[in-house]
Coordinates of C-alpha atoms in Angstrom, one line a residue:
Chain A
X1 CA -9.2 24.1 18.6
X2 CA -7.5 27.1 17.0
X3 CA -8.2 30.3 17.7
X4 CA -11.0 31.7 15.8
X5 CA -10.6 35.0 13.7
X6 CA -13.6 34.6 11.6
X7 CA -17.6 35.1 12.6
X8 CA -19.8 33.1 10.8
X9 CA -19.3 29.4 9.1
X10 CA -20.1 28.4 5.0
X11 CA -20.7 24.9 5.1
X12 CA -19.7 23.7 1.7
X13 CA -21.2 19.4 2.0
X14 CA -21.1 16.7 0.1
X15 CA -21.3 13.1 0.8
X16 CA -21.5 11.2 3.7
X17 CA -21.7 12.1 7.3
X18 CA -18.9 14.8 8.4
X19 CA -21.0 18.0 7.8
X20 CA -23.5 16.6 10.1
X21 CA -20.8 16.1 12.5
X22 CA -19.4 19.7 11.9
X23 CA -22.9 20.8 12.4
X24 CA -23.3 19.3 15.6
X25 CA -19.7 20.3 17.1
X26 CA -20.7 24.2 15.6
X27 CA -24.0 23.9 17.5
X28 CA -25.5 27.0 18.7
X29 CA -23.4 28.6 16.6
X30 CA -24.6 30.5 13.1
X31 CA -23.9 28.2 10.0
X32 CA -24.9 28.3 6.5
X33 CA -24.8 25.4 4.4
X34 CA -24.4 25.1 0.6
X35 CA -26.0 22.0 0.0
X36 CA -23.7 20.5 -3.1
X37 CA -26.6 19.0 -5.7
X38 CA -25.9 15.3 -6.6
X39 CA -23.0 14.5 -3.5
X40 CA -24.6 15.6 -0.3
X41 CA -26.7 12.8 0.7
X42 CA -28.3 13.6 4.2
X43 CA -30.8 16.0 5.7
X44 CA -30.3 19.6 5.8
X45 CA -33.5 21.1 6.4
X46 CA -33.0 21.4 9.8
X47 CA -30.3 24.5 9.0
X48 CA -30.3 27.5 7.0
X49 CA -28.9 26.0 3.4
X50 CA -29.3 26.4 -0.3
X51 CA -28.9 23.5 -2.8
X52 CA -26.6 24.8 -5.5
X53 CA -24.4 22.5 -8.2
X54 CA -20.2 22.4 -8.2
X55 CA -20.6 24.3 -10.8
X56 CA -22.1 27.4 -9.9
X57 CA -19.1 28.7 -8.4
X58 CA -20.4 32.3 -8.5
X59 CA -23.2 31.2 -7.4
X60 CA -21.8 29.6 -4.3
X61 CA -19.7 32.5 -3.4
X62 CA -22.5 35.0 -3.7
X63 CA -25.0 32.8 -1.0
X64 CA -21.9 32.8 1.2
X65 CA -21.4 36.6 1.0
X66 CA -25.5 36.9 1.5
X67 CA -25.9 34.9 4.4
X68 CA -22.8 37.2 6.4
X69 CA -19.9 34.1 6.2
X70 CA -16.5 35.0 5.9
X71 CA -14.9 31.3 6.8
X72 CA -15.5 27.9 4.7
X73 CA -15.2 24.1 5.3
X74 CA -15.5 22.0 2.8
X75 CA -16.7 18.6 3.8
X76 CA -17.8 15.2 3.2
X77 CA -17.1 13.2 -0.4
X78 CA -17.0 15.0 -4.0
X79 CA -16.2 13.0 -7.1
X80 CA -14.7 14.8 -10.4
X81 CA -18.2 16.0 -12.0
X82 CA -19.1 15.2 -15.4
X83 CA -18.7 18.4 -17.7
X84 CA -21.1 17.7 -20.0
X85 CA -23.9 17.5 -16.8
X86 CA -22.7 20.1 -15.3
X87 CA -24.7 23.1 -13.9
X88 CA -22.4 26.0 -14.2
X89 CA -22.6 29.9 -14.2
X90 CA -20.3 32.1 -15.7
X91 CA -17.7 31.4 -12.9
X92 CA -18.1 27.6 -13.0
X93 CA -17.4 28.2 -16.9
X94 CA -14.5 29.7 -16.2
X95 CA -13.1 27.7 -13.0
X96 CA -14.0 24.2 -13.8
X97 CA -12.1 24.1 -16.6
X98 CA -9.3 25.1 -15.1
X99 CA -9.8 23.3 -12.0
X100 CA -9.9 19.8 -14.1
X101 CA -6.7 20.9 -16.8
X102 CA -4.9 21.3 -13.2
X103 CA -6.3 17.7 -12.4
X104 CA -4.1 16.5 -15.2
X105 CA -1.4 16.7 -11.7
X106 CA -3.4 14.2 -9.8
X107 CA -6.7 15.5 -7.4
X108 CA -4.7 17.9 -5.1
X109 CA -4.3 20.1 -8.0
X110 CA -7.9 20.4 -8.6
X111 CA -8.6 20.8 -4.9
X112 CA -5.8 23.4 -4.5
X113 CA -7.3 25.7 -7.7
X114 CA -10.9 25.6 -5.7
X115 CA -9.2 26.7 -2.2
X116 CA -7.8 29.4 -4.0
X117 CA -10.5 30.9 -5.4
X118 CA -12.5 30.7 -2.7
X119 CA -9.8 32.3 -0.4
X120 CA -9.7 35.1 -3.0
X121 CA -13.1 35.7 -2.5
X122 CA -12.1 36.7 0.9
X123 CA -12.9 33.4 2.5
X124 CA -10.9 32.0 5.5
X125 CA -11.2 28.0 4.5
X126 CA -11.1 26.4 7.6
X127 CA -10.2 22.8 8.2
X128 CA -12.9 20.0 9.1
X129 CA -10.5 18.6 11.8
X130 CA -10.0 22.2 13.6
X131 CA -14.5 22.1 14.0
X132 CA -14.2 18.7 15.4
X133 CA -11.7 20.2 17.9
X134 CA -9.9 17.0 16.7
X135 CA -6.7 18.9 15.3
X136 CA -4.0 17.2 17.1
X137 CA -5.3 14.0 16.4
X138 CA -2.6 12.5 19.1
X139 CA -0.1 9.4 18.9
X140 CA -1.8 6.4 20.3
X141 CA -4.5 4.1 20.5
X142 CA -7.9 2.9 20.3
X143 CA -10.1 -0.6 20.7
X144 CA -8.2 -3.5 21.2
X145 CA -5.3 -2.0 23.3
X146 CA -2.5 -4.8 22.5
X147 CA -1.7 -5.4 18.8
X148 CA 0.3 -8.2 17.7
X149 CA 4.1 -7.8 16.6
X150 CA 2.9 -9.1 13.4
X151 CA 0.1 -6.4 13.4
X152 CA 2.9 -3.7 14.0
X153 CA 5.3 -5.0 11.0
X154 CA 2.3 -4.6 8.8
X155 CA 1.0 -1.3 10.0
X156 CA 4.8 0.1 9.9
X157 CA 5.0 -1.5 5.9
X158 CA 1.5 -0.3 5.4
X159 CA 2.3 3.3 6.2
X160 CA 5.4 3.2 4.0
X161 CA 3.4 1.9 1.2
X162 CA 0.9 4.4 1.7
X163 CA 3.2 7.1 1.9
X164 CA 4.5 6.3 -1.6
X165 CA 1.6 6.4 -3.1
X166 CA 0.7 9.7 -1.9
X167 CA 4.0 11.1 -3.0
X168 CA 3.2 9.6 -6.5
X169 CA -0.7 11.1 -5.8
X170 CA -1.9 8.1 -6.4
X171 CA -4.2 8.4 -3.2
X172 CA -4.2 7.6 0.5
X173 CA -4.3 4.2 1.7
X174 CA -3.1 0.5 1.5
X175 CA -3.5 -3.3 3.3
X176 CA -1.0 -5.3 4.1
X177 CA -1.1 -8.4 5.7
X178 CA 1.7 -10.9 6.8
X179 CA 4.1 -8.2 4.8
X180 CA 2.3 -8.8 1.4
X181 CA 0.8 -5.6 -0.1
X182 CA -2.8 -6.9 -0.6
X183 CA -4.3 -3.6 -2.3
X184 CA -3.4 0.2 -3.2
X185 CA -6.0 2.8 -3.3
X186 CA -6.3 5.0 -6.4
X187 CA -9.6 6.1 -7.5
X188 CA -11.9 3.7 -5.9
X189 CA -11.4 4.9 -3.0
X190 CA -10.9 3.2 0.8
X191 CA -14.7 1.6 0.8
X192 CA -14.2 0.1 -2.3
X193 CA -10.3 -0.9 -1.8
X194 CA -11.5 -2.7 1.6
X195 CA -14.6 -4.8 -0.6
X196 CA -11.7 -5.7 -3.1
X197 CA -9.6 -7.4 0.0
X198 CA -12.5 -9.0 1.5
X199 CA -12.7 -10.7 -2.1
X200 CA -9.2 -11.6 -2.1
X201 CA -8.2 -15.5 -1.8
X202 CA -8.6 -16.5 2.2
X203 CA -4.8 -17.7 2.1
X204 CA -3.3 -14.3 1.8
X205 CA -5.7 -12.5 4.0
X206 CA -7.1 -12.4 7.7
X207 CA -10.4 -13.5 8.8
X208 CA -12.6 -12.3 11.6
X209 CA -12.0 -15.1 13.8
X210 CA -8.1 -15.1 12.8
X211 CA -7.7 -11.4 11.7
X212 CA -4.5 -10.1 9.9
X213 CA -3.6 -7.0 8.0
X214 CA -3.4 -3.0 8.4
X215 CA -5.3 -0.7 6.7
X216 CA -3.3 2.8 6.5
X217 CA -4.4 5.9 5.4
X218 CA -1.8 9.4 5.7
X219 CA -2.5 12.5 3.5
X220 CA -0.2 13.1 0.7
X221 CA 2.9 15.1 1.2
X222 CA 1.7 18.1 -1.0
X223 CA -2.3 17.5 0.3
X224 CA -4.5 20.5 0.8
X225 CA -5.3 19.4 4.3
X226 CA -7.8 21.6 5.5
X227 CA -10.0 19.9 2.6
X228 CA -9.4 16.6 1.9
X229 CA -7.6 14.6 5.5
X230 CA -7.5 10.9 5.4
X231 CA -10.9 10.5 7.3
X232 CA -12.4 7.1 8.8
X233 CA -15.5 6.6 10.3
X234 CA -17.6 3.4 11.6
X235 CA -18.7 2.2 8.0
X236 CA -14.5 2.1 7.3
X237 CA -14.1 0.1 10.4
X238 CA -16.9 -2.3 9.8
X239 CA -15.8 -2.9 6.4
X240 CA -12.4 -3.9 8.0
X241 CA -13.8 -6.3 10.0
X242 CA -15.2 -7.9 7.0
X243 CA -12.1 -8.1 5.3
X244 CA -10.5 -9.6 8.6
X245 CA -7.7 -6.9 9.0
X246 CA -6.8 -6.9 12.3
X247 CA -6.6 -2.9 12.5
X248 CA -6.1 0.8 10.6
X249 CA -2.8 2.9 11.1
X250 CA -3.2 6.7 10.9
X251 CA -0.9 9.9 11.4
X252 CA -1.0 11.9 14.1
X253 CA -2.1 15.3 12.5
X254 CA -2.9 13.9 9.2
X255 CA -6.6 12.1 10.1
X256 CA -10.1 12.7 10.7
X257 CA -12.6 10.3 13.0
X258 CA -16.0 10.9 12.2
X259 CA -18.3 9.5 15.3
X260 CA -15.2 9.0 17.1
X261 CA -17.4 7.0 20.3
X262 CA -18.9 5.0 17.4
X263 CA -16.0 4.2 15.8
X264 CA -14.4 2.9 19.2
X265 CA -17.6 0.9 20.1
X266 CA -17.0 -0.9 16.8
X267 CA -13.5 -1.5 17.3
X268 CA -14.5 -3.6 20.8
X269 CA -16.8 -5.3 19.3
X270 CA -14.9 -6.4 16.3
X271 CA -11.7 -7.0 18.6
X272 CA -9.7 -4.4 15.9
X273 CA -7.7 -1.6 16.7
X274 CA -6.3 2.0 15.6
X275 CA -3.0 3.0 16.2
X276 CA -2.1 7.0 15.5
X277 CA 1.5 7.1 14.7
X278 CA 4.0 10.4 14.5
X279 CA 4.0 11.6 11.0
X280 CA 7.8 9.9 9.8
Chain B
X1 CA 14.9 -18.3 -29.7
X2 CA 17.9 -19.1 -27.2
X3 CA 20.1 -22.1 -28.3
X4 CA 18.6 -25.2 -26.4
X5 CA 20.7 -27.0 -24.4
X6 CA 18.4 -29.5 -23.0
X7 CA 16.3 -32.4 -24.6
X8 CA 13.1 -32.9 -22.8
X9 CA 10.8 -30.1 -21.8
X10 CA 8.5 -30.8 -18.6
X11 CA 5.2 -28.2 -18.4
X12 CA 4.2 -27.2 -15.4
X13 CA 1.0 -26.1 -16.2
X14 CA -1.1 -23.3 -14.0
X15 CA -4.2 -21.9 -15.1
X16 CA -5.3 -20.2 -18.6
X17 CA -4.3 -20.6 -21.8
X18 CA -0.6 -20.3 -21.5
X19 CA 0.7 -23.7 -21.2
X20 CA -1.6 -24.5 -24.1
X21 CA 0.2 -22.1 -26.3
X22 CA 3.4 -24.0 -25.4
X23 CA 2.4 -27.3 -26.5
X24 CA 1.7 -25.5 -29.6
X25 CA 4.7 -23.8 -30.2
X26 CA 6.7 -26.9 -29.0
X27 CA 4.4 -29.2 -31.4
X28 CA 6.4 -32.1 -32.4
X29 CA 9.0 -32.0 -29.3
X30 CA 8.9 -34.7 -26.5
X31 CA 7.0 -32.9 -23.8
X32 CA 5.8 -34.1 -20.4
X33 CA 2.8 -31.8 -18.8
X34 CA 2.4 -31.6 -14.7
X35 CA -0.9 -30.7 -14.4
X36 CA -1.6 -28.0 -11.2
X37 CA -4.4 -29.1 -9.3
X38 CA -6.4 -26.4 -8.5
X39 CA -5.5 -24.3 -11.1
X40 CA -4.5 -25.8 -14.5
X41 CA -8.2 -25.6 -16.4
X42 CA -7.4 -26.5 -19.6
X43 CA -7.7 -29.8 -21.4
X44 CA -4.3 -31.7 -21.1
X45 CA -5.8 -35.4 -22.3
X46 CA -3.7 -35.6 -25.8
X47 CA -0.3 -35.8 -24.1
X48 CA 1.7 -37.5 -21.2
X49 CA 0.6 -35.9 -18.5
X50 CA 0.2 -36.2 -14.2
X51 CA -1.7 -34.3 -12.0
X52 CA -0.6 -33.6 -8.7
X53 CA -0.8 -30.7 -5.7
X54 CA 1.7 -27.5 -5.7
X55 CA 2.6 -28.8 -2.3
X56 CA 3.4 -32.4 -4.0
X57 CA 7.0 -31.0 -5.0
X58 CA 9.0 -34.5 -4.1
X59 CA 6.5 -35.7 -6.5
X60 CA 6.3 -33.6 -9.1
X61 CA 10.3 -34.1 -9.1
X62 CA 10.5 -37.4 -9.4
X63 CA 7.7 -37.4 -12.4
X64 CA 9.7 -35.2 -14.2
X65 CA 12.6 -37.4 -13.7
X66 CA 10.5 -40.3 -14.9
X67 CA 9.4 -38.8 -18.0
X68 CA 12.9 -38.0 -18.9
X69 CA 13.0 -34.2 -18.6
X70 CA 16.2 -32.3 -18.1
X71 CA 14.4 -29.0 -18.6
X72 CA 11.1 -27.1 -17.0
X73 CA 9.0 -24.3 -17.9
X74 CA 6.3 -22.8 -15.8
X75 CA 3.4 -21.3 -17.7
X76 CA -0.2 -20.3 -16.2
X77 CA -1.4 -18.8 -13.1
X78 CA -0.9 -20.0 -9.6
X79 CA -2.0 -18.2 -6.7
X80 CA -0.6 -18.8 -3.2
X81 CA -2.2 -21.8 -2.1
X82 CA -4.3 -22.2 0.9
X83 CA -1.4 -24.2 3.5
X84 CA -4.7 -25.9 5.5
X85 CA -5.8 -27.6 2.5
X86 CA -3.0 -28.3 0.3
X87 CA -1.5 -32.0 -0.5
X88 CA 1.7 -31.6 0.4
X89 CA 4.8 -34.6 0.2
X90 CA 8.0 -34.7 2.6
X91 CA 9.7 -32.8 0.0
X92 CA 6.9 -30.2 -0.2
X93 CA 6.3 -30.2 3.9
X94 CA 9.7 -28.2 3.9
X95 CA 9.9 -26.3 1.1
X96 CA 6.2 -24.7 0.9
X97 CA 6.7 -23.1 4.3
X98 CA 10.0 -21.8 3.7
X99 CA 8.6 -20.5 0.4
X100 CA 5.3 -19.1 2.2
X101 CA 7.8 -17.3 4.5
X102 CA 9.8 -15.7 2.5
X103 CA 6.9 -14.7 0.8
X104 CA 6.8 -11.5 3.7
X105 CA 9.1 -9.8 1.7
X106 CA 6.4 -10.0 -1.3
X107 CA 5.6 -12.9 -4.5
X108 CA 8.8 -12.6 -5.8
X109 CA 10.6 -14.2 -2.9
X110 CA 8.2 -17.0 -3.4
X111 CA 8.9 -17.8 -6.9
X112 CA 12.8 -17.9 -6.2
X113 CA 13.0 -20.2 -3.4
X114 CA 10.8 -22.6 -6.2
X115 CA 12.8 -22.4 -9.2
X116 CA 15.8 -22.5 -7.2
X117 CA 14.5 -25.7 -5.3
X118 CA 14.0 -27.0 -8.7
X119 CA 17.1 -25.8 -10.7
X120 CA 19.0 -27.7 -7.3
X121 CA 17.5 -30.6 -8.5
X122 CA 18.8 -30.4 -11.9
X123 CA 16.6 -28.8 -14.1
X124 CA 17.2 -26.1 -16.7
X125 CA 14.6 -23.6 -16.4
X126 CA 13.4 -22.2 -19.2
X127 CA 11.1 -19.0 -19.8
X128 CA 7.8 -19.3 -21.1
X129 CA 8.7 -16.4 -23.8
X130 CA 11.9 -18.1 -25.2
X131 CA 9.5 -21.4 -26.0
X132 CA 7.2 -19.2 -27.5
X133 CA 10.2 -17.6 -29.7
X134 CA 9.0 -14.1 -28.3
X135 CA 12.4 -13.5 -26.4
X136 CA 12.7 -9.8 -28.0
X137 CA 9.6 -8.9 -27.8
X138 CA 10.6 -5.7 -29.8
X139 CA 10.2 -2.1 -29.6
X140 CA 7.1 -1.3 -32.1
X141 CA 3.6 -0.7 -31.8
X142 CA 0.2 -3.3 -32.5
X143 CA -2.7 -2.4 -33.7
X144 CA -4.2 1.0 -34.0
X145 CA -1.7 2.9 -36.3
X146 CA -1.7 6.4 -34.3
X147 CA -1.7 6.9 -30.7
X148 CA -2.4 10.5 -29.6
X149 CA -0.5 12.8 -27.5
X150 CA -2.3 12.6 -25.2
X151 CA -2.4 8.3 -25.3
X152 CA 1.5 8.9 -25.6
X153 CA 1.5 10.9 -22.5
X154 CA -0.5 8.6 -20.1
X155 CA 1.6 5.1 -21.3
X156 CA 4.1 7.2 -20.5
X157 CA 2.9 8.1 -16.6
X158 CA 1.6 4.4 -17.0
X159 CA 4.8 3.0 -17.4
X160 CA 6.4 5.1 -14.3
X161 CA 3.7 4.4 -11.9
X162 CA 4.5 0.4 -13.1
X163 CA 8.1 0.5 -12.2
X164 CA 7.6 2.5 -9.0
X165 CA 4.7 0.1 -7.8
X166 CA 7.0 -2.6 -8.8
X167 CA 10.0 -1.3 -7.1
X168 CA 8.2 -1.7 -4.2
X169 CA 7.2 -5.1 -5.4
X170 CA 3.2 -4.4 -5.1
X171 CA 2.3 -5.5 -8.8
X172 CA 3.1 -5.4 -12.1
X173 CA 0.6 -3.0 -13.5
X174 CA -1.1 0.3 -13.4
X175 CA -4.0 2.4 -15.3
X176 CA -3.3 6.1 -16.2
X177 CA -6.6 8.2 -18.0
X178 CA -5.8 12.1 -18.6
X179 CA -3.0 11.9 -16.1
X180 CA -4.9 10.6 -13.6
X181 CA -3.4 7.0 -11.8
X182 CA -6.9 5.4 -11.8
X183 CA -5.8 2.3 -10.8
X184 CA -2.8 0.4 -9.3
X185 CA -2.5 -3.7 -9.2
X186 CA -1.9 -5.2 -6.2
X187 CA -2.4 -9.3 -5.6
X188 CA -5.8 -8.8 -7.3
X189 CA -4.0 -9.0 -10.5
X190 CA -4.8 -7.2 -13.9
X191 CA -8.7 -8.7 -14.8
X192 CA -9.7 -7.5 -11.5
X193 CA -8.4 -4.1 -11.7
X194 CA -9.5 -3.6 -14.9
X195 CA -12.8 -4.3 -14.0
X196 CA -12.6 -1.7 -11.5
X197 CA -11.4 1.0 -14.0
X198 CA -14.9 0.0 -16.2
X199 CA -17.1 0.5 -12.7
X200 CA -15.5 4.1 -12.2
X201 CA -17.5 7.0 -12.8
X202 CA -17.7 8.3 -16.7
X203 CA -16.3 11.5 -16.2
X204 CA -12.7 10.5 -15.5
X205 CA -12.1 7.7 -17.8
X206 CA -12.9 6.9 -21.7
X207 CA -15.8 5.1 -23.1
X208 CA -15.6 3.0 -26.2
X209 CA -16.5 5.2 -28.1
X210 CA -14.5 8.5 -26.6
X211 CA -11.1 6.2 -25.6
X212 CA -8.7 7.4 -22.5
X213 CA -5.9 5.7 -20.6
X214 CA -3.7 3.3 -21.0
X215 CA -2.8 0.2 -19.3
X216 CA 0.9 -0.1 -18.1
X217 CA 1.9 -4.1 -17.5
X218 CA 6.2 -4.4 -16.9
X219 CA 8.2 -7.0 -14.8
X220 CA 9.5 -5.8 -11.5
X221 CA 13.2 -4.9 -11.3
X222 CA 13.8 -8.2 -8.9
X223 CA 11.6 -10.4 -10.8
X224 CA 12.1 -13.8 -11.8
X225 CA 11.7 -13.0 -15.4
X226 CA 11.6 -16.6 -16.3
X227 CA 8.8 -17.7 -14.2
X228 CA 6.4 -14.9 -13.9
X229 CA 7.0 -12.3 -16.9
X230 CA 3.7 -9.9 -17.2
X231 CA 1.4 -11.4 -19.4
X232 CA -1.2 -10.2 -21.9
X233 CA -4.0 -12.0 -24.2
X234 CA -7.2 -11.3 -26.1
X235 CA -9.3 -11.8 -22.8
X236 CA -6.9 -8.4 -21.3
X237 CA -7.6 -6.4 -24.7
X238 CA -11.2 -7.5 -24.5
X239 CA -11.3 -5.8 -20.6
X240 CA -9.0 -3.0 -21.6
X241 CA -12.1 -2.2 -24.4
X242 CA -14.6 -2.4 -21.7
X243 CA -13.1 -0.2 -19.5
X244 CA -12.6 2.6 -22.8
X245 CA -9.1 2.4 -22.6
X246 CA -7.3 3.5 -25.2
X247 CA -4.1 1.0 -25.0
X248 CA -1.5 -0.8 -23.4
X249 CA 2.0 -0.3 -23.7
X250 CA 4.6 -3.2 -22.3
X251 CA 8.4 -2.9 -22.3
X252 CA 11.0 -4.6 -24.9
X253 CA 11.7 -8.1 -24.1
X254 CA 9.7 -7.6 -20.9
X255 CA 6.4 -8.9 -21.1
X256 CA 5.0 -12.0 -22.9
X257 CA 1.7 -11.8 -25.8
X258 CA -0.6 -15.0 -25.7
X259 CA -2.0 -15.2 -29.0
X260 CA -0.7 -13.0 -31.2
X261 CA -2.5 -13.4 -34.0
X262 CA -6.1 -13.0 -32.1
X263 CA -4.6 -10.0 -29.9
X264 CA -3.8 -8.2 -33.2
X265 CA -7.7 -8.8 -34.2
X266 CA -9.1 -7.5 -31.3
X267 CA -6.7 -4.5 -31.5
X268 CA -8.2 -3.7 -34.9
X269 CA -11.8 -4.8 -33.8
X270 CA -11.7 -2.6 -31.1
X271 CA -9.3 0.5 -31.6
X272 CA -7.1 -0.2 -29.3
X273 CA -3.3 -0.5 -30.2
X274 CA -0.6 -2.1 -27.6
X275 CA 3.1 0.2 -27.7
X276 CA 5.9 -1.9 -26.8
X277 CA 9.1 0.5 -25.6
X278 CA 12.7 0.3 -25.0
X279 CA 12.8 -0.4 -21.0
X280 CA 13.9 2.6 -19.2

């Protein structure tokens, strides 16, 4: 973990399991979280928190400043938010516009125009991988401990796929199986890219008892990565086994595990693995 | 439409309407029909015809030969068959494999080994858009007069995600909404990842009745442009309408329209126009 120059944590969550996980890594220490209305999904009563919309930007920023933070994380999922449902106070009105127009550049734009604002508030943002004292992510890998040479060739072609699509900021991740590109992520995201191969003809993909393909995921080349890191978790490896891939590929650096002993429990039991890579 | 060199056109019909709009445009020419197992789904009963496997290639060869043809076209959809349950003759014993194989390096490879394993046997193989007397598809725009700006801007976007995806032979198409890539085609093919761009959430696509994005459909710069040229019909306008696109733009002599006459209706039924442009 990093060396830490700030005193108390703004936990900024939406979706999904990671700001549990962050609370539990950060326990015993002080955190506030800003619960984010219509994306965080799980319990937070448990915590000091306040339930306040994407919107409210000044809102937001003012609850941080009350409870004492001086360091963010954003985590877990956040979609684009409809304007026209939107809860926003006079900074929201002013931000979320601007925040979207920059969104015309793809989704790092958008996420960039938010970190800056909140750093000009005076926050340090803080990285989700840096809590989970999982920054250094390190080459090697997990579950099934020998993948196949044809299970390399596709992780290798897989990454390269995936890195192209991030440099066009399409998104973060792509299957390939027997060297055939069976799906690119774009705004479906992973969960629903992985239902789409399951769906796929059974000649052109694996199967659980004859598994085949690589699911990569690497962060852009211009990502925000203290907000937005190419994260897996058990769900994404489940839903690879039911697709019949035969593993995931991720960077060294570049990639979160949420529940990392769940996530290797499911690999044995599935027979799948995860290599970490150098970034290329 | 090319001078023809050739006397009797064999149809090797795949699945959709395609091959039926052949017969149509070839009405009173000597034509023999192969009928795809497995995937031709239209009704073939008013002329000569066989039906036989993909894998049956010895025997699709010497029908062909039978029935007189010096010339082929392939028309329809054909999806890589499943090796465990596929008919296969001598002739198709060694050339499926070897077509499966070099399928690693993505569809296209596929297709080539094919035509050139027909073309070896003596046939002239003819493109589904010279029959249809659409070789020049030209520059010019279908339907709705006036695109806006900011259509204008994501065909354009479109149209360079197509040709980087295709590049990197991945697919033929991509979906761009307020410069947003919300969707790239991989071997799910265009229906699929249309209705993907309908299920994703309102706020960063159109609706029918607020239109946004456009659907980018152009040949790969290795592709077999006589056997597998991108392909739209009424059924893709119909699912470009659901999903609150705004268009679809295809390039110049690159991309084939089934239909005309009822893709120009559903244009004007639904708002949607189709921009055809010089290819880059």
């Amino acid at each position: 973990m990093t060396e830490q120059n700030w005193t108390k944590l703004g936990l900024i969550a939406g979706g999904g399991d990671l700001p549990l996980e962050i609370l539990k890594a950060q326990a015993g220490q002080p955190v506030f979280v800003i619960v984010l209305r219509g994306f965080a999904d799980r319990d937070y009563s448990g915590v000091d928190n306040v339930s306040l919309s994407v919107g409210e930007i000044g809102g937001i920023i003012k609850a941080l400043r009350g409870a004492g933070c001086d360091a963010i994380c954003f985590a877990g999922y956040v979609s684009r938010p409809d304007l026209k449902a939107l809860k926003m106070d006079t900074r929201g009105l002013v931000m979320v516009p601007r925040a979207l127009a920059a969104g015309r550049n793809g989704d790092d734009a958008v996420i960039r125009v938010v970190v800056e604002e909140f750093e000009r508030a005076g926050f340090a943002v803080i990285g989700a991988d840096s809590l989970l004292g999982q920054d250094g992510l390190p080459v090697g890998c997990l579950g099934r401990a020998e993948a196949a040479d044809a299970h390399l060739d596709d992780a290798r072609k897989a990454m390269m796929v995936a890195a192209e699509i991030g440099r066009l900021d399409i998104g973060q991740g792509a299957v390939v199986s027997g060297g055939v590109v069976l799906a690119v992520e774009a705004q479906e995201g992973t969960n629903a890219m992985l239902e789409r191969v399951a769906g796929l003809p059974a000649p052109i993909r694996g199967t659980p008892t004859d598994r085949s393909g690589v699911l990569a995921k690497r962060p852009k080349p211009i990502q925000e990565r203290r907000v937005d890191l190419p994260t897996i978790g058990v769900d994404t490896v489940e839903r690879c086994a039911r697709a019949g891939l035969a593993g995931i590929v991720l960077e060294a650096n570049g990639a979160l595990i949420v529940d990392r002993a769940g996530v290797e429990a499911s690999l044995q039991e599935h027979g799948l693995f995860v290599l970490i890579e150098s970034a290329q």
